[in-house]
């Protein structure tokens, strides 16, 4: 069994625990979020959807996941 | 006479009314109101996904994006930096590089911070965004935004959500005269006559949210706004008569019964 290294990130402004480093794509899947409906910022850089699979979240990273809501 | 189209950054809209998606009592009412408004462009806000509660439905489930053009906003941003981040996120979440750029300078009035707005406009234009900035009814600021590459200028008629109508008619008229990009009156509309007035002053379009969503019957108000924007545009194109202080009779003076035109002997 691979050794797990738990880590803590800041997700949408709140502390969030992960068992191991994950890609943005697997983080979204884990949170049950449809990747086609959101935009993601990783350490202040807005990601292209195509890079969700290749971007890994590590200890202390800041992740923002946003979507559209009603507004004027 | 057929109505001309609204063209912003090379994209053509047959409706000159832009409507929001906020404050509706339900998604169903919003959908009907959008339909009744005839609008083709609708604004949306960019917000954090609720991580702990995933049960909430996505608003996009209720918007036919093949029919409506989405305009993400940066509402609630108080600095150029936050507005730029939000605009970039909106571009990735959405389907275009358009943004309704808002940088708020005061919580109570929601008046724009035009200094930060200009900064954000310059950065986003450089990044290829089509920037539609919400700003003050100030011709100098509008000119600076235009010089910075804004695709339109969107001065307020009155504070956001106030429903006060257009407070400074002359400022809008002056901005109309100077502006070389489309002029959209954004915010402050309360009822149909406010929208008609904006169009009669020569605005190229009107953007509103609360006036429709907050009306007792949003669907009926949406239709009223559609008609008002059309009526106002037609009246502007038709060219109104000059204002005069005294009367000018509509019926001829000649041939009046009981009046003798030749002096009596």
XYZ file of N, CA and C in Angstrom, chain A residues 10-14 16 28 30-50 52 62-72, chain B residues 19-23 43-51 54 58-61 70 72-73 75 81 85-86 88-95 100 102 186 207-209:
240
model
N -5.980 25.468 1.486
C -7.033 26.466 1.715
C -7.959 26.392 0.505
N -9.156 25.886 0.753
C -10.125 25.695 -0.328
C -11.271 26.689 -0.146
N -11.449 27.542 -1.121
C -12.470 28.601 -1.040
C -12.418 29.354 0.292
N -11.195 29.627 0.722
C -11.006 30.440 1.914
C -10.977 29.665 3.215
N -11.328 28.370 3.185
C -11.355 27.573 4.416
C -10.313 26.456 4.374
N -8.855 22.877 4.490
C -9.422 21.627 3.964
C -8.344 20.556 3.960
N -12.056 17.798 -7.772
C -13.429 18.122 -8.168
C -14.311 16.882 -8.086
N -13.846 14.245 -6.229
C -13.994 13.935 -4.808
C -15.088 14.803 -4.172
N -15.180 16.058 -4.626
C -16.174 16.991 -4.069
C -17.519 16.896 -4.787
N -17.595 15.996 -5.770
C -18.816 15.812 -6.536
C -19.207 17.091 -7.293
N -18.201 17.720 -7.883
C -18.428 18.958 -8.642
C -18.188 18.686 -10.126
N -19.144 19.078 -10.953
C -19.035 18.908 -12.405
C -18.009 19.916 -12.938
N -16.901 19.387 -13.441
C -15.806 20.250 -13.885
C -16.215 21.211 -15.001
N -17.251 20.850 -15.754
C -17.674 21.707 -16.871
C -18.413 22.950 -16.405
N -18.834 22.938 -15.130
C -19.646 24.041 -14.615
C -18.881 25.040 -13.752
N -17.594 24.808 -13.597
C -16.844 25.656 -12.668
C -15.562 26.195 -13.298
N -14.990 27.175 -12.620
C -13.654 27.640 -12.961
C -12.816 27.500 -11.700
N -11.528 27.243 -11.892
C -10.655 26.986 -10.748
C -9.431 27.891 -10.800
N -9.132 28.457 -9.646
C -7.911 29.244 -9.490
C -6.996 28.477 -8.542
N -5.747 28.279 -8.945
C -4.775 27.540 -8.139
C -3.604 28.462 -7.824
N -3.423 28.766 -6.554
C -2.373 29.698 -6.122
C -2.394 30.980 -6.957
N -3.590 31.564 -7.060
C -3.826 32.849 -7.739
C -3.754 32.775 -9.269
N -3.550 31.586 -9.816
C -3.520 31.454 -11.277
C -4.792 30.745 -11.739
N -5.537 31.390 -12.624
C -6.756 30.774 -13.139
C -6.366 29.678 -14.134
N -6.910 28.484 -13.923
C -6.536 27.339 -14.750
C -7.431 27.186 -15.963
N -6.830 26.746 -17.059
C -7.610 26.314 -18.216
C -8.185 24.946 -17.851
N -9.361 24.662 -18.357
C -10.011 23.400 -18.012
C -9.128 22.202 -18.412
N -8.405 22.380 -19.517
C -7.563 21.291 -20.032
C -6.431 20.928 -19.066
N -6.751 20.731 -15.743
C -7.263 20.191 -14.475
C -6.607 18.835 -14.155
N -3.506 27.220 -2.278
C -4.800 27.930 -2.197
C -5.588 27.623 -3.464
N -6.782 27.108 -3.266
C -7.623 26.742 -4.402
C -8.971 27.448 -4.291
N -9.385 28.056 -5.381
C -10.714 28.669 -5.436
C -11.520 27.952 -6.511
N -12.698 27.503 -6.150
C -13.593 26.878 -7.132
C -14.858 27.739 -7.196
N -15.131 28.281 -8.374
C -16.276 29.192 -8.501
C -17.230 28.707 -9.592
N -18.451 29.205 -9.501
C -19.425 28.969 -10.575
C -20.289 30.209 -10.746
N -21.219 30.128 -11.660
C -22.114 31.263 -11.894
C -23.320 31.185 -10.973
N -23.668 32.333 -10.420
C -24.897 32.447 -9.638
C -25.666 33.658 -10.164
N -26.863 33.856 -9.656
C -27.666 34.988 -10.097
C -26.995 36.304 -9.760
N -27.060 37.255 -10.691
C -26.469 38.564 -10.458
C -26.893 39.552 -11.529
N -26.596 40.821 -11.274
C -27.059 41.858 -12.206
C -25.948 42.554 -12.942
N -30.548 41.867 -19.306
C -31.178 41.619 -18.007
C -30.307 40.730 -17.117
N -30.571 40.832 -15.820
C -29.804 40.084 -14.838
C -30.489 38.793 -14.432
N -29.812 38.067 -13.528
C -30.325 36.777 -13.064
C -30.453 36.740 -11.542
N -30.239 37.886 -10.891
C -30.259 37.914 -9.430
C -31.631 38.211 -8.860
N -31.794 37.845 -7.605
C -32.955 38.255 -6.794
C -34.302 37.672 -7.219
N -26.794 38.833 -17.550
C -25.638 38.912 -16.660
C -25.698 37.823 -15.591
N -24.523 37.363 -15.192
C -24.409 36.393 -14.102
C -23.250 36.818 -13.202
N -23.290 36.369 -11.958
C -22.207 36.677 -11.028
C -21.329 35.446 -10.854
N -20.087 35.686 -10.426
C -19.121 34.602 -10.205
C -18.911 34.474 -8.694
N -19.234 33.316 -8.154
C -19.091 33.119 -6.713
C -18.511 31.754 -6.392
N -17.941 31.636 -5.187
C -17.399 30.361 -4.728
C -18.492 29.291 -4.693
N -18.127 28.089 -5.115
C -19.028 26.941 -4.997
C -19.133 26.599 -3.520
N -20.330 26.273 -3.083
C -20.514 25.829 -1.701
C -19.991 24.400 -1.569
N -18.855 24.251 -0.891
C -18.192 22.948 -0.804
C -18.964 21.985 0.091
N -23.599 20.471 -1.521
C -23.576 20.320 -2.974
C -24.974 20.098 -3.553
N -27.480 24.099 -10.037
C -26.693 25.097 -10.733
C -27.629 25.991 -11.542
N -27.358 27.296 -11.477
C -28.219 28.209 -12.221
C -28.150 27.948 -13.720
N -26.993 27.428 -14.147
C -26.825 27.181 -15.585
C -27.797 26.122 -16.111
N -28.342 25.309 -15.181
C -29.348 24.327 -15.605
C -30.604 25.026 -16.136
N -24.130 34.875 -22.246
C -23.842 35.128 -20.834
C -22.796 36.223 -20.671
N -20.659 37.527 -17.679
C -20.261 37.435 -16.267
C -19.907 38.819 -15.727
N -20.264 39.076 -14.476
C -19.903 40.364 -13.885
C -18.857 40.183 -12.793
N -19.313 41.887 -9.911
C -20.039 42.563 -8.836
C -19.461 42.188 -7.479
N -7.576 44.402 -8.530
C -7.015 43.061 -8.439
C -8.111 41.988 -8.326
N -9.158 39.112 -11.143
C -9.241 37.671 -10.830
C -10.608 37.122 -11.171
N -11.636 37.858 -10.772
C -13.010 37.398 -11.001
C -13.327 37.335 -12.493
N -11.192 36.816 -14.897
C -10.481 35.661 -15.471
C -11.213 34.367 -15.142
N -11.725 34.255 -13.918
C -12.489 33.064 -13.529
C -13.780 32.968 -14.344
N -14.429 34.123 -14.530
C -15.674 34.146 -15.302
C -15.451 33.701 -16.736
N -14.288 34.064 -17.273
C -13.975 33.669 -18.649
C -13.838 32.147 -18.747
N -13.200 31.543 -17.729
C -13.029 30.082 -17.758
C -14.333 29.346 -17.474
N -15.159 29.925 -16.606
C -16.433 29.272 -16.270
C -17.429 29.411 -17.409
N -17.253 30.454 -18.194
C -18.240 30.763 -19.225
C -17.787 30.385 -20.618
N -18.356 31.073 -21.559
C -18.152 30.693 -22.947
C -17.580 31.824 -23.783
N -18.726 42.138 -17.663
C -19.300 43.379 -17.150
C -18.435 43.736 -15.950
N -17.170 45.581 -12.859
C -17.628 46.413 -11.748
C -16.519 46.464 -10.722
N -26.781 51.475 -17.147
C -26.716 50.297 -16.289
C -27.043 50.720 -14.861
N -29.370 48.100 -19.160
C -29.115 46.877 -18.398
C -29.834 47.005 -17.057
N -30.594 45.982 -16.703
C -31.320 46.044 -15.433
C -31.494 44.658 -14.835
N -31.656 44.632 -13.524
C -31.929 43.391 -12.815
C -33.102 43.557 -11.848
